[in-house]
């Protein structure tokens, strides 16, 4: 069995060299250098050379502004206020119903007293005086053979 030994090939590092091109003179404008356009080379621990553009880290996302008070707390507070308003109205409603019931009870009692008094006057007031009606005196009668003898 033949065992071949592999040796790493020689690593060549190429650095880009800017070329100068002679152009006609043009007005120069100040330009800020772009940090991402510079080519960099990195030698790794195993001897590899990586050449490329540097990466700029992405900016961290800005968290959305949160309101000072959460919506849930606002909804609970509004529900409590509404419930308190309803309870106050229910207390007033039950008080009104109780007062109306007492008033109707008093009216029925008053009507019964007045009507009962009028009936009592009609029954007991007629015995003491004559009101021009017919008076019938019943005497001892003898009934013989379907004839009335008085």
mmCIF file of C-alpha atoms in Angstrom:
data_model
loop_
_atom_site.group_PDB
_atom_site.id
_atom_site.type_symbol
_atom_site.label_atom_id
_atom_site.label_comp_id
_atom_site.label_asym_id
_atom_site.label_seq_id
_atom_site.Cartn_x
_atom_site.Cartn_y
_atom_site.Cartn_z
ATOM 1 C CA UNK A 1 0.000 0.000 0.000
ATOM 2 C CA UNK A 2 1.374 3.305 -1.011
ATOM 3 C CA UNK A 3 0.848 6.157 1.350
ATOM 4 C CA UNK A 4 1.051 9.567 -0.221
ATOM 5 C CA UNK A 5 1.826 12.477 1.952
ATOM 6 C CA UNK A 6 -0.054 15.619 1.190
ATOM 7 C CA UNK A 7 1.567 18.888 1.835
ATOM 8 C CA UNK A 8 -0.285 22.148 1.670
ATOM 9 C CA UNK A 9 0.441 24.163 -1.389
ATOM 10 C CA UNK A 10 2.073 27.497 -0.975
ATOM 11 C CA UNK A 11 -0.480 30.176 -0.225
ATOM 12 C CA UNK A 12 -0.358 33.218 -2.336
ATOM 13 C CA UNK A 13 -1.863 36.407 -0.986
ATOM 14 C CA UNK A 14 -3.021 38.961 -3.456
ATOM 15 C CA UNK A 15 -3.580 42.525 -2.368
ATOM 16 C CA UNK A 16 -5.566 44.641 -4.767
ATOM 17 C CA UNK A 17 -3.522 47.481 -6.092
ATOM 18 C CA UNK A 18 -5.363 50.563 -7.219
ATOM 19 C CA UNK A 19 -4.601 51.489 -10.749
ATOM 20 C CA UNK A 20 -4.122 55.063 -11.701
ATOM 21 C CA UNK A 21 -5.855 56.148 -14.814
ATOM 22 C CA UNK A 22 -4.893 59.467 -16.316
ATOM 23 C CA UNK A 23 -8.019 61.324 -17.093
ATOM 24 C CA UNK A 24 -8.478 64.866 -18.153
ATOM 25 C CA UNK A 25 -8.685 67.249 -15.234
ATOM 26 C CA UNK A 26 -12.163 67.474 -13.828
ATOM 27 C CA UNK A 27 -13.355 69.501 -10.932
ATOM 28 C CA UNK A 28 -12.703 67.564 -7.753
ATOM 29 C CA UNK A 29 -15.522 67.050 -5.325
ATOM 30 C CA UNK A 30 -14.852 66.010 -1.755
ATOM 31 C CA UNK A 31 -15.979 62.424 -1.207
ATOM 32 C CA UNK A 32 -16.139 60.683 2.128
ATOM 33 C CA UNK A 33 -14.346 57.348 2.101
ATOM 34 C CA UNK A 34 -16.616 54.329 2.215
ATOM 35 C CA UNK A 35 -15.408 51.954 4.917
ATOM 36 C CA UNK A 36 -17.100 48.974 3.266
ATOM 37 C CA UNK A 37 -15.158 49.366 0.003
ATOM 38 C CA UNK A 38 -11.750 48.487 1.473
ATOM 39 C CA UNK A 39 -10.735 44.903 0.816
ATOM 40 C CA UNK A 40 -9.259 43.031 3.742
ATOM 41 C CA UNK A 41 -7.456 39.747 4.057
ATOM 42 C CA UNK A 42 -7.480 37.512 7.137
ATOM 43 C CA UNK A 43 -5.128 34.602 7.801
ATOM 44 C CA UNK A 44 -6.907 31.799 9.645
ATOM 45 C CA UNK A 45 -5.099 29.576 12.211
ATOM 46 C CA UNK A 46 -4.895 26.684 9.726
ATOM 47 C CA UNK A 47 -3.082 28.900 7.208
ATOM 48 C CA UNK A 48 -6.004 29.747 4.914
ATOM 49 C CA UNK A 49 -6.327 33.308 3.750
ATOM 50 C CA UNK A 50 -9.794 34.783 3.399
ATOM 51 C CA UNK A 51 -10.093 37.965 1.391
ATOM 52 C CA UNK A 52 -13.254 40.020 1.218
ATOM 53 C CA UNK A 53 -15.124 43.083 2.241
ATOM 54 C CA UNK A 54 -15.723 43.672 5.937
ATOM 55 C CA UNK A 55 -19.265 43.279 7.176
ATOM 56 C CA UNK A 56 -20.811 46.056 9.151
ATOM 57 C CA UNK A 57 -23.141 44.848 11.866
ATOM 58 C CA UNK A 58 -26.793 45.512 11.233
ATOM 59 C CA UNK A 59 -28.201 48.190 13.482
ATOM 60 C CA UNK A 60 -30.285 46.854 16.342
ATOM 61 C CA UNK A 61 -34.002 47.248 15.738
ATOM 62 C CA UNK A 62 -35.544 50.086 17.648
ATOM 63 C CA UNK A 63 -38.200 48.740 20.010
ATOM 64 C CA UNK A 64 -41.637 50.168 19.497
ATOM 65 C CA UNK A 65 -42.557 52.882 21.907
ATOM 66 C CA UNK A 66 -44.835 51.495 24.579
ATOM 67 C CA UNK A 67 -47.556 53.684 26.023
ATOM 68 C CA UNK A 68 -47.184 54.800 29.610
ATOM 69 C CA UNK A 69 -50.302 52.808 30.574
ATOM 70 C CA UNK A 70 -51.236 49.482 29.034
ATOM 71 C CA UNK A 71 -54.477 49.089 27.117
ATOM 72 C CA UNK A 72 -55.563 46.282 29.424
ATOM 73 C CA UNK A 73 -55.307 48.545 32.456
ATOM 74 C CA UNK A 74 -57.310 51.246 30.685
ATOM 75 C CA UNK A 75 -60.024 48.741 29.709
ATOM 76 C CA UNK A 76 -60.261 47.392 33.263
ATOM 77 C CA UNK A 77 -60.516 50.924 34.658
ATOM 78 C CA UNK A 78 -63.245 51.881 32.197
ATOM 79 C CA UNK A 79 -65.130 48.668 32.949
ATOM 80 C CA UNK A 80 -64.957 49.437 36.678
ATOM 81 C CA UNK A 81 -66.281 52.958 36.122
ATOM 82 C CA UNK A 82 -69.136 51.628 33.983
ATOM 83 C CA UNK A 83 -69.946 48.930 36.538
ATOM 84 C CA UNK A 84 -69.992 51.545 39.319
ATOM 85 C CA UNK A 85 -72.355 53.726 37.296
ATOM 86 C CA UNK A 86 -74.674 50.791 36.640
ATOM 87 C CA UNK A 87 -74.654 49.762 40.314
ATOM 88 C CA UNK A 88 -75.580 53.286 41.367
ATOM 89 C CA UNK A 89 -78.431 53.236 38.870
ATOM 90 C CA UNK A 90 -79.580 49.833 40.108
ATOM 91 C CA UNK A 91 -79.610 51.091 43.700
ATOM 92 C CA UNK A 92 -81.743 54.044 42.608
ATOM 93 C CA UNK A 93 -83.985 51.743 40.575
ATOM 94 C CA UNK A 94 -84.575 49.360 43.477
ATOM 95 C CA UNK A 95 -85.269 52.320 45.792
ATOM 96 C CA UNK A 96 -87.769 53.686 43.271
ATOM 97 C CA UNK A 97 -89.487 50.292 42.935
ATOM 98 C CA UNK A 98 -89.733 49.926 46.726
ATOM 99 C CA UNK A 99 -91.234 53.429 47.071
ATOM 100 C CA UNK A 100 -93.708 52.778 44.242
ATOM 101 C CA UNK A 101 -94.748 49.467 45.840
ATOM 102 C CA UNK A 102 -95.351 51.161 49.194
ATOM 103 C CA UNK A 103 -97.385 53.906 47.510
ATOM 104 C CA UNK A 104 -99.581 51.403 45.625
ATOM 105 C CA UNK A 105 -100.092 49.405 48.849
ATOM 106 C CA UNK A 106 -101.255 52.555 50.652
ATOM 107 C CA UNK A 107 -103.655 53.403 47.817
ATOM 108 C CA UNK A 108 -105.185 49.910 47.928
ATOM 109 C CA UNK A 109 -105.538 50.107 51.723
ATOM 110 C CA UNK A 110 -107.160 53.550 51.475
ATOM 111 C CA UNK A 111 -109.596 52.316 48.805
ATOM 112 C CA UNK A 112 -110.512 49.284 50.959
ATOM 113 C CA UNK A 113 -111.149 51.485 54.012
ATOM 114 C CA UNK A 114 -113.289 53.962 52.064
ATOM 115 C CA UNK A 115 -115.263 51.294 50.192
ATOM 116 C CA UNK A 116 -115.672 49.182 53.344
ATOM 117 C CA UNK A 117 -116.916 52.250 55.256
ATOM 118 C CA UNK A 118 -119.442 53.046 52.547
ATOM 119 C CA UNK A 119 -120.712 49.432 52.667
ATOM 120 C CA UNK A 120 -120.961 49.591 56.470
ATOM 121 C CA UNK A 121 -122.957 52.815 56.309
ATOM 122 C CA UNK A 122 -125.323 51.262 53.783
ATOM 123 C CA UNK A 123 -125.895 48.184 55.945
ATOM 124 C CA UNK A 124 -125.987 49.617 59.438
ATOM 125 C CA UNK A 125 -127.308 53.091 58.703
ATOM 126 C CA UNK A 126 -130.712 51.951 57.305
ATOM 127 C CA UNK A 127 -131.950 50.408 60.583
ATOM 128 C CA UNK A 128 -132.150 53.642 62.490
ATOM 129 C CA UNK A 129 -134.291 55.644 60.072
ATOM 130 C CA UNK A 130 -136.961 55.041 57.461
ATOM 131 C CA UNK A 131 -136.141 56.090 53.986
ATOM 132 C CA UNK A 132 -139.711 56.019 52.575
ATOM 133 C CA UNK A 133 -139.642 52.348 51.552
ATOM 134 C CA UNK A 134 -142.360 49.679 52.129
ATOM 135 C CA UNK A 135 -142.472 48.156 55.583
ATOM 136 C CA UNK A 136 -143.711 44.595 55.883
ATOM 137 C CA UNK A 137 -144.773 43.253 59.295
ATOM 138 C CA UNK A 138 -144.790 39.518 59.465
ATOM 139 C CA UNK A 139 -147.343 38.055 61.871
ATOM 140 C CA UNK A 140 -148.162 34.585 62.914
ATOM 141 C CA UNK A 141 -149.715 32.890 59.973
ATOM 142 C CA UNK A 142 -151.492 29.591 59.540
ATOM 143 C CA UNK A 143 -151.259 27.736 56.303
ATOM 144 C CA UNK A 144 -154.198 25.323 55.571
ATOM 145 C CA UNK A 145 -154.712 23.518 52.326
ATOM 146 C CA UNK A 146 -152.395 25.724 50.313
ATOM 147 C CA UNK A 147 -154.283 28.883 51.437
ATOM 148 C CA UNK A 148 -152.684 31.648 53.362
ATOM 149 C CA UNK A 149 -154.798 32.964 56.320
ATOM 150 C CA UNK A 150 -153.262 35.937 57.945
#
